[in-house]
Amino acid sequence: MLYGYAGKILYVNLTNEKITTKPTPVSLVRNYIGGKGVASKLLYDYVKPGIDPLSPDNKLIFATGPATGTALPNKGYIVTFKSPLTGIYASCSSGGSFGAEFKRAGYDVLIVDGKSEKPVYIWIRDQEVHIKNASHLWGKDTFETNEMIKSELGDSEVKVARIGPAGENLVKIASIMNDYSRSAARCGPGAVMGSKNLKAIAVRGTGNVNVAKPDQLIDFVKEYHDLIKSIPSTGVRYPRWGTFPGVKERNFWGTLPTMYWRKGIFGTSSTLNNPEAIRTKIVYKDKACEGCPVYCAKLSVLDGGKYAGTIVEGPDYETIFALGSLCGNEDIEAIAKANEVCDRVGIDTISAGNIVAFAMDCYDRGIINSNDTYGMELRWGDGDATVKLLEKIAKREGIGNVLAEGVKEAAKIIGDGAEAYAVHVKGLELAGIDPRGVKGMALSFAVADRGGCHNVANIYKEESSGKLDRLAAQGKAVHLKALQEQLAVADSMIYCRFFRDTYSWATLAEAISLLTGIDYTEDDVKMVGERIVTVTRAFNVREGIRRIDDTLPERFFREPLQEGPSKGLVLNKDEFQKMLDEYYEISGWDENGIPTEAKLLKLGLSDISEDIKTLMEKGEKTCTK
Amino acid sequence: MHKVIVVEAKKCTGCRVCELICSFTKEKVFSPSLSRIHVVNIEPFIDVALTCRFCEDPQCVRVCPTNALRLDEEKGVITVNENKCIGCAWCVERCDFGVITLHPSKKSAIMVCDLCRDMDKPPCVEFCPPKALQLSSLDAISRKKKVEIVKKLEAASGASSR
C-alpha cells in the first residue's frame, strides 16, 4: 500500500469520452513527491513540444500531494499545462477543499486530455466518473455555475472547479475557480479548460487519506500548529490581516508598483497603507483553506457606498497592488469590487490589473484614445472604468478583445510604441513588487519557470525584511537557487507559501517520511527540488526558451523609479547578466540556460538528456519560438 | 454535568481541522466522512461545526429498536453497543441536528460524538486554530449569556437615557 497517496491516476479524454485509471507509479512519487513535481514530470511526458496550447493536444494535469487532505497544514492542488498566455510551462496552485476532496475520491492526479464536441463537465463521485452535459451552464459566471452544479447534483458538499465566461471566450488570463472563491489563476488555465469545452470539474470524495506513521504524524502536526502560532507571520500577521500589510511594506522600501510601473510608492495616507483600517472597513470574517490553521483569507462585504452588495474573498495584497496602486486607485472598496468581478468572470487579478493599468498608461501617453476604447475614458484611478474594462475583457468586447490577449500580445496589436511600455516576463504580467528596488527579485522574475511570477521564489521576503541587502547582486543567485528548490518541494507536498517561515529541509524531509513511509534524507529532498526545477526548465528549453528570454522588460534597465525611497533606482545590465551567469553555473546549465548532460544524468533524468541532445543536434532552427 | 461543544460561528473559518482531527482520533485516518463533528459550510458566509447536543431526552435513544443506543447519564454522552446496532439508521433520521451518521464501512454501527471522555480535552477543541470551539457546561454557557445580555441591555438603556 502506498501511504500518503490515494494510489491512482485518473485520465479523462474528452474527445472520445474515455475514462481510465492506472496506479500511481511508486517511482514517480519517489522522485517527484507529488503536486508540482509529479504534475510537471507528467506534463513533460504527455505534452509534445510545439503544440498549440488551445488545441485538444494540450493537457490539464491536476495533482495533489502527500500532505493534501491531512491535518498537516497544506494546500489543495496544483494544475500544470502549457500556457496559452506565454506558450511555455505553467503551474498554478489553489487552496480550499477541492484538492482534498479529489484525493478522498481516490486519486492523486487527474489528466484532462482532448476536447469535447459540446460543453461538458466532469463529475467524479469516488470511483464513479461521468462526463455530463454543461450546455445549460455555458455563459454562466463562476458563482452561478458553482451553485447550479451543487444543486443539480443534490449535494452541497460537492466541490466544483469551474470557469466563467472569460475561460469560455479563451481569454488568455482566464482562471479556474474552486470552492467559493479560491483560484488557480496565473497563465490562463481557464482558457485551456474553455478550449476543451470543459466548464467544470465537480468532485465528491468520501474516502480516507491514510498516512504511514499516524502516531508520529499527529505529534508532528501538534508541534507544527504550535510553531505556526508562535511566529509573527503565521501567528499574528496572516490571521489578523491576511496579506494587507504588503502595501505598507512595499511603500516603506519604495517598491510598490504604481501607475503602471512608473513609481514605487502610493497611497501612503490612504486606507490601503493601513492593514487594520482595511480590516475594519471591509472584512466580515476570516476564512481558511481546508486543513490550514493560518486563516489568511478575508471574506469582505461592502454594506454601503457605491459598491454596496459586493462580497469577495479578498482582496489580497497582489490584487490590491494590481487593481489598486498599479491603476492609481486608492479606494479599497473599488478594488474589492474589481476583485469580485474578476472572480465572477474568471480572470487572474494580477494579470487583469496589469492589463487595465497598461491600457490606462497607453491612454495617458496618447498611444490609445477614446476612439480605440469606443468612447470610454481610461483615467488613472477610475474604479468604474476598471470594472467596465474587466467585463469587456471577459466578453472580448471592443478593446477588451485586444486586451484579452495579455499585455505582451496586446502591446503588439496596439503598436505605436506600446511594446516599449509593456511589463511582462515571457508574456506573464509581473506580480506586485518592483524589481528595480530588490535585486534578487529581478533575477527571480527573470528565471521563474512560468514567467513573471513572484511566487516561484519569493526572495523579496528576505530582501524586504533586511535579512538580505536588497540592493546587492552578489550572493543572490545562490540564495535564489536554494529557495526555488525548497519551494518546488513545498509545492509538491503541497505546502502553502504563507507558512514558508516554518519550512526547513529537515522538517520537509521528516514530514514526507511520516506521510509516505518512504525515508527521505535532507539530501534526497534537496535533490527532488533540483530535479523539479530542472524538469520545468527542460520543458521550456524544449519550447525554445533560451538565455535571451531570461530577462526583464527593457524599461527596468532604462527608466529609474520616479518617487519614494527607491527613487532613481534602475537595474544595471552587466550586473544582471552576472547574476544570471552565476545562476546558470550553479544550476549546471550552460551559458545559454540549457541544462547540461552531466547535471541531467546526476538528477536521474537520462530521458530528458536524450531529448535535449536530439534538440541540439537538430539545431536551434527547429525551435518553436 | 451536561457538557457540549460550543461553536462561535463567526470565528469558525471552515478549515475542517476539527473533522480531520476527529476522524484521525477515532479511526487513524483523515476523513470528514468518519468525523463525529461536522462542518457545515453554506457559501459564502456560514461555517459552523456541529456535533451531538447530548439531549436530556434523546430521540435517537428512544427510537433505537435494538436498544443499542443508551444515554450514559454519568458521562452525559450517547453510547453505542456495536453488537446490538443493526444499522437501521432510525436514529440518523430522528436526530434533529443531523449529527448522527452511519459508519460508511462498518455495516452495523453509527457514529456520534462522545466528547472523547477518555481524554483530557476533545482533540477537535484542542486543535481548533481560531479557538471557535469550546467545551462548555450548560451552566457556564447560560451564565455567560446572562452577563452578555445584561451588558447589552445596560448599553442600550444607557445610550437612550443620554
mmCIF file with all atom_site columns, C-alpha atoms in Angstrom, chain A residues 5-120:
data_model
loop_
_atom_site.group_PDB
_atom_site.id
_atom_site.type_symbol
_atom_site.label_atom_id
_atom_site.label_alt_id
_atom_site.label_comp_id
_atom_site.label_asym_id
_atom_site.label_entity_id
_atom_site.label_seq_id
_atom_site.pdbx_PDB_ins_code
_atom_site.Cartn_x
_atom_site.Cartn_y
_atom_site.Cartn_z
_atom_site.occupancy
_atom_site.B_iso_or_equiv
_atom_site.pdbx_formal_charge
_atom_site.auth_seq_id
_atom_site.auth_comp_id
_atom_site.auth_asym_id
_atom_site.auth_atom_id
_atom_site.pdbx_PDB_model_num
ATOM 1   C CA . TYR A 1 5   ? -1.199  8.886  -1.656  1.00 0.00 ? 5   TYR A CA 1
ATOM 2   C CA . ALA A 1 6   ? -4.572  7.789  -2.976  1.00 0.00 ? 6   ALA A CA 1
ATOM 3   C CA . GLY A 1 7   ? -2.741  5.469  -5.352  1.00 0.00 ? 7   GLY A CA 1
ATOM 4   C CA . LYS A 1 8   ? -4.481  6.191  -8.645  1.00 0.00 ? 8   LYS A CA 1
ATOM 5   C CA . ILE A 1 9   ? -4.162  8.474  -11.632 1.00 0.00 ? 9   ILE A CA 1
ATOM 6   C CA . LEU A 1 10  ? -7.431  9.361  -13.365 1.00 0.00 ? 10  LEU A CA 1
ATOM 7   C CA . TYR A 1 11  ? -7.262  10.032 -17.084 1.00 0.00 ? 11  TYR A CA 1
ATOM 8   C CA . VAL A 1 12  ? -10.194 11.629 -18.892 1.00 0.00 ? 12  VAL A CA 1
ATOM 9   C CA . ASN A 1 13  ? -10.120 12.039 -22.638 1.00 0.00 ? 13  ASN A CA 1
ATOM 10  C CA . LEU A 1 14  ? -12.857 14.440 -23.668 1.00 0.00 ? 14  LEU A CA 1
ATOM 11  C CA . THR A 1 15  ? -12.515 13.680 -27.386 1.00 0.00 ? 15  THR A CA 1
ATOM 12  C CA . ASN A 1 16  ? -13.524 10.032 -27.173 1.00 0.00 ? 16  ASN A CA 1
ATOM 13  C CA . GLU A 1 17  ? -15.026 10.216 -23.656 1.00 0.00 ? 17  GLU A CA 1
ATOM 14  C CA . LYS A 1 18  ? -12.681 7.501  -22.492 1.00 0.00 ? 18  LYS A CA 1
ATOM 15  C CA . ILE A 1 19  ? -12.154 7.388  -18.744 1.00 0.00 ? 19  ILE A CA 1
ATOM 16  C CA . THR A 1 20  ? -9.346  5.247  -17.374 1.00 0.00 ? 20  THR A CA 1
ATOM 17  C CA . THR A 1 21  ? -7.369  4.866  -14.193 1.00 0.00 ? 21  THR A CA 1
ATOM 18  C CA . LYS A 1 22  ? -3.954  3.458  -13.531 1.00 0.00 ? 22  LYS A CA 1
ATOM 19  C CA . PRO A 1 23  ? -1.922  3.008  -10.383 1.00 0.00 ? 23  PRO A CA 1
ATOM 20  C CA . THR A 1 24  ? 0.256   5.918  -9.333  1.00 0.00 ? 24  THR A CA 1
ATOM 21  C CA . PRO A 1 25  ? 3.789   4.748  -10.138 1.00 0.00 ? 25  PRO A CA 1
ATOM 22  C CA . VAL A 1 26  ? 5.909   4.436  -6.996  1.00 0.00 ? 26  VAL A CA 1
ATOM 23  C CA . SER A 1 27  ? 8.976   5.670  -8.886  1.00 0.00 ? 27  SER A CA 1
ATOM 24  C CA . LEU A 1 28  ? 7.105   8.825  -9.896  1.00 0.00 ? 28  LEU A CA 1
ATOM 25  C CA . VAL A 1 29  ? 6.230   9.806  -6.336  1.00 0.00 ? 29  VAL A CA 1
ATOM 26  C CA . ARG A 1 30  ? 9.629   8.697  -5.056  1.00 0.00 ? 30  ARG A CA 1
ATOM 27  C CA . ASN A 1 31  ? 11.357  11.064 -7.477  1.00 0.00 ? 31  ASN A CA 1
ATOM 28  C CA . TYR A 1 32  ? 8.848   13.914 -7.549  1.00 0.00 ? 32  TYR A CA 1
ATOM 29  C CA . ILE A 1 33  ? 6.850   13.598 -4.263  1.00 0.00 ? 33  ILE A CA 1
ATOM 30  C CA . GLY A 1 34  ? 3.523   14.888 -5.628  1.00 0.00 ? 34  GLY A CA 1
ATOM 31  C CA . GLY A 1 35  ? 1.867   18.202 -6.580  1.00 0.00 ? 35  GLY A CA 1
ATOM 32  C CA . LYS A 1 36  ? 4.112   20.345 -8.719  1.00 0.00 ? 36  LYS A CA 1
ATOM 33  C CA . GLY A 1 37  ? 6.827   17.734 -9.054  1.00 0.00 ? 37  GLY A CA 1
ATOM 34  C CA . VAL A 1 38  ? 4.556   14.967 -10.282 1.00 0.00 ? 38  VAL A CA 1
ATOM 35  C CA . ALA A 1 39  ? 2.401   17.241 -12.439 1.00 0.00 ? 39  ALA A CA 1
ATOM 36  C CA . SER A 1 40  ? 5.465   18.812 -14.060 1.00 0.00 ? 40  SER A CA 1
ATOM 37  C CA . LYS A 1 41  ? 7.047   15.492 -14.968 1.00 0.00 ? 41  LYS A CA 1
ATOM 38  C CA . LEU A 1 42  ? 3.748   14.231 -16.364 1.00 0.00 ? 42  LEU A CA 1
ATOM 39  C CA . LEU A 1 43  ? 3.349   17.452 -18.347 1.00 0.00 ? 43  LEU A CA 1
ATOM 40  C CA . TYR A 1 44  ? 6.825   16.982 -19.784 1.00 0.00 ? 44  TYR A CA 1
ATOM 41  C CA . ASP A 1 45  ? 5.977   13.406 -20.737 1.00 0.00 ? 45  ASP A CA 1
ATOM 42  C CA . TYR A 1 46  ? 2.448   13.961 -22.057 1.00 0.00 ? 46  TYR A CA 1
ATOM 43  C CA . VAL A 1 47  ? 2.629   17.319 -23.852 1.00 0.00 ? 47  VAL A CA 1
ATOM 44  C CA . LYS A 1 48  ? 4.619   17.253 -27.083 1.00 0.00 ? 48  LYS A CA 1
ATOM 45  C CA . PRO A 1 49  ? 6.714   20.335 -27.842 1.00 0.00 ? 49  PRO A CA 1
ATOM 46  C CA . GLY A 1 50  ? 5.302   22.978 -30.144 1.00 0.00 ? 50  GLY A CA 1
ATOM 47  C CA . ILE A 1 51  ? 1.602   22.185 -29.705 1.00 0.00 ? 51  ILE A CA 1
ATOM 48  C CA . ASP A 1 52  ? -0.971  24.966 -29.702 1.00 0.00 ? 52  ASP A CA 1
ATOM 49  C CA . PRO A 1 53  ? -1.931  25.479 -26.030 1.00 0.00 ? 53  PRO A CA 1
ATOM 50  C CA . LEU A 1 54  ? -5.570  25.946 -27.012 1.00 0.00 ? 54  LEU A CA 1
ATOM 51  C CA . SER A 1 55  ? -5.709  22.781 -29.100 1.00 0.00 ? 55  SER A CA 1
ATOM 52  C CA . PRO A 1 56  ? -7.007  19.392 -27.920 1.00 0.00 ? 56  PRO A CA 1
ATOM 53  C CA . ASP A 1 57  ? -3.364  18.296 -27.642 1.00 0.00 ? 57  ASP A CA 1
ATOM 54  C CA . ASN A 1 58  ? -2.816  20.355 -24.508 1.00 0.00 ? 58  ASN A CA 1
ATOM 55  C CA . LYS A 1 59  ? -3.413  18.683 -21.152 1.00 0.00 ? 59  LYS A CA 1
ATOM 56  C CA . LEU A 1 60  ? -4.563  19.934 -17.797 1.00 0.00 ? 60  LEU A CA 1
ATOM 57  C CA . ILE A 1 61  ? -2.817  17.953 -15.106 1.00 0.00 ? 61  ILE A CA 1
ATOM 58  C CA . PHE A 1 62  ? -4.249  18.358 -11.618 1.00 0.00 ? 62  PHE A CA 1
ATOM 59  C CA . ALA A 1 63  ? -2.203  16.862 -8.811  1.00 0.00 ? 63  ALA A CA 1
ATOM 60  C CA . THR A 1 64  ? -2.451  16.657 -5.050  1.00 0.00 ? 64  THR A CA 1
ATOM 61  C CA . GLY A 1 65  ? 0.427   15.940 -2.685  1.00 0.00 ? 65  GLY A CA 1
ATOM 62  C CA . PRO A 1 66  ? 1.074   13.689 0.298   1.00 0.00 ? 66  PRO A CA 1
ATOM 63  C CA . ALA A 1 67  ? 0.020   16.450 2.732   1.00 0.00 ? 67  ALA A CA 1
ATOM 64  C CA . THR A 1 68  ? -3.231  17.162 0.872   1.00 0.00 ? 68  THR A CA 1
ATOM 65  C CA . GLY A 1 69  ? -6.258  16.011 2.828   1.00 0.00 ? 69  GLY A CA 1
ATOM 66  C CA . THR A 1 70  ? -4.347  15.531 6.080   1.00 0.00 ? 70  THR A CA 1
ATOM 67  C CA . ALA A 1 71  ? -4.351  17.711 9.180   1.00 0.00 ? 71  ALA A CA 1
ATOM 68  C CA . LEU A 1 72  ? -0.836  18.821 8.366   1.00 0.00 ? 72  LEU A CA 1
ATOM 69  C CA . PRO A 1 73  ? -1.170  22.419 7.155   1.00 0.00 ? 73  PRO A CA 1
ATOM 70  C CA . ASN A 1 74  ? -1.395  22.134 3.384   1.00 0.00 ? 74  ASN A CA 1
ATOM 71  C CA . LYS A 1 75  ? -2.733  23.498 0.176   1.00 0.00 ? 75  LYS A CA 1
ATOM 72  C CA . GLY A 1 76  ? -5.141  21.708 -2.116  1.00 0.00 ? 76  GLY A CA 1
ATOM 73  C CA . TYR A 1 77  ? -3.864  21.137 -5.612  1.00 0.00 ? 77  TYR A CA 1
ATOM 74  C CA . ILE A 1 78  ? -1.542  22.131 -8.426  1.00 0.00 ? 78  ILE A CA 1
ATOM 75  C CA . VAL A 1 79  ? -2.501  22.227 -12.079 1.00 0.00 ? 79  VAL A CA 1
ATOM 76  C CA . THR A 1 80  ? 0.071   22.192 -14.872 1.00 0.00 ? 80  THR A CA 1
ATOM 77  C CA . PHE A 1 81  ? -0.465  22.889 -18.573 1.00 0.00 ? 81  PHE A CA 1
ATOM 78  C CA . LYS A 1 82  ? 1.155   24.629 -21.476 1.00 0.00 ? 82  LYS A CA 1
ATOM 79  C CA . SER A 1 83  ? 0.140   28.256 -21.108 1.00 0.00 ? 83  SER A CA 1
ATOM 80  C CA . PRO A 1 84  ? -1.872  29.980 -23.836 1.00 0.00 ? 84  PRO A CA 1
ATOM 81  C CA . LEU A 1 85  ? -0.641  33.301 -22.432 1.00 0.00 ? 85  LEU A CA 1
ATOM 82  C CA . THR A 1 86  ? 3.079   32.562 -22.502 1.00 0.00 ? 86  THR A CA 1
ATOM 83  C CA . GLY A 1 87  ? 3.432   29.491 -24.723 1.00 0.00 ? 87  GLY A CA 1
ATOM 84  C CA . ILE A 1 88  ? 5.588   27.803 -22.086 1.00 0.00 ? 88  ILE A CA 1
ATOM 85  C CA . TYR A 1 89  ? 5.350   25.726 -18.899 1.00 0.00 ? 89  TYR A CA 1
ATOM 86  C CA . ALA A 1 90  ? 2.739   26.754 -16.405 1.00 0.00 ? 90  ALA A CA 1
ATOM 87  C CA . SER A 1 91  ? 1.658   25.576 -12.990 1.00 0.00 ? 91  SER A CA 1
ATOM 88  C CA . CYS A 1 92  ? -0.893  27.115 -10.679 1.00 0.00 ? 92  CYS A CA 1
ATOM 89  C CA . SER A 1 93  ? -1.850  26.162 -7.175  1.00 0.00 ? 93  SER A CA 1
ATOM 90  C CA . SER A 1 94  ? -5.096  26.668 -5.337  1.00 0.00 ? 94  SER A CA 1
ATOM 91  C CA . GLY A 1 95  ? -6.386  26.079 -1.848  1.00 0.00 ? 95  GLY A CA 1
ATOM 92  C CA . GLY A 1 96  ? -9.853  25.427 -0.498  1.00 0.00 ? 96  GLY A CA 1
ATOM 93  C CA . SER A 1 97  ? -11.221 21.887 -0.240  1.00 0.00 ? 97  SER A CA 1
ATOM 94  C CA . PHE A 1 98  ? -11.262 20.850 -3.897  1.00 0.00 ? 98  PHE A CA 1
ATOM 95  C CA . GLY A 1 99  ? -7.853  19.152 -3.834  1.00 0.00 ? 99  GLY A CA 1
ATOM 96  C CA . ALA A 1 100 ? -8.546  17.235 -0.635  1.00 0.00 ? 100 ALA A CA 1
ATOM 97  C CA . GLU A 1 101 ? -11.979 16.176 -1.878  1.00 0.00 ? 101 GLU A CA 1
ATOM 98  C CA . PHE A 1 102 ? -10.394 14.877 -5.093  1.00 0.00 ? 102 PHE A CA 1
ATOM 99  C CA . LYS A 1 103 ? -7.821  12.904 -3.144  1.00 0.00 ? 103 LYS A CA 1
ATOM 100 C CA . ARG A 1 104 ? -10.536 11.424 -0.916  1.00 0.00 ? 104 ARG A CA 1
ATOM 101 C CA . ALA A 1 105 ? -12.320 10.338 -4.088  1.00 0.00 ? 105 ALA A CA 1
ATOM 102 C CA . GLY A 1 106 ? -9.334  8.081  -4.573  1.00 0.00 ? 106 GLY A CA 1
ATOM 103 C CA . TYR A 1 107 ? -6.976  9.873  -6.943  1.00 0.00 ? 107 TYR A CA 1
ATOM 104 C CA . ASP A 1 108 ? -3.613  11.627 -6.815  1.00 0.00 ? 108 ASP A CA 1
ATOM 105 C CA . VAL A 1 109 ? -3.731  13.054 -10.311 1.00 0.00 ? 109 VAL A CA 1
ATOM 106 C CA . LEU A 1 110 ? -6.309  13.985 -12.923 1.00 0.00 ? 110 LEU A CA 1
ATOM 107 C CA . ILE A 1 111 ? -5.170  14.300 -16.515 1.00 0.00 ? 111 ILE A CA 1
ATOM 108 C CA . VAL A 1 112 ? -7.673  16.001 -18.802 1.00 0.00 ? 112 VAL A CA 1
ATOM 109 C CA . ASP A 1 113 ? -6.971  15.488 -22.475 1.00 0.00 ? 113 ASP A CA 1
ATOM 110 C CA . GLY A 1 114 ? -8.679  16.199 -25.805 1.00 0.00 ? 114 GLY A CA 1
ATOM 111 C CA . LYS A 1 115 ? -11.701 18.339 -26.495 1.00 0.00 ? 115 LYS A CA 1
ATOM 112 C CA . SER A 1 116 ? -15.379 17.704 -26.112 1.00 0.00 ? 116 SER A CA 1
ATOM 113 C CA . GLU A 1 117 ? -17.704 18.496 -29.005 1.00 0.00 ? 117 GLU A CA 1
ATOM 114 C CA . LYS A 1 118 ? -20.183 20.201 -26.705 1.00 0.00 ? 118 LYS A CA 1
ATOM 115 C CA . PRO A 1 119 ? -19.853 21.927 -23.332 1.00 0.00 ? 119 PRO A CA 1
ATOM 116 C CA . VAL A 1 120 ? -19.459 19.347 -20.587 1.00 0.00 ? 120 VAL A CA 1
#
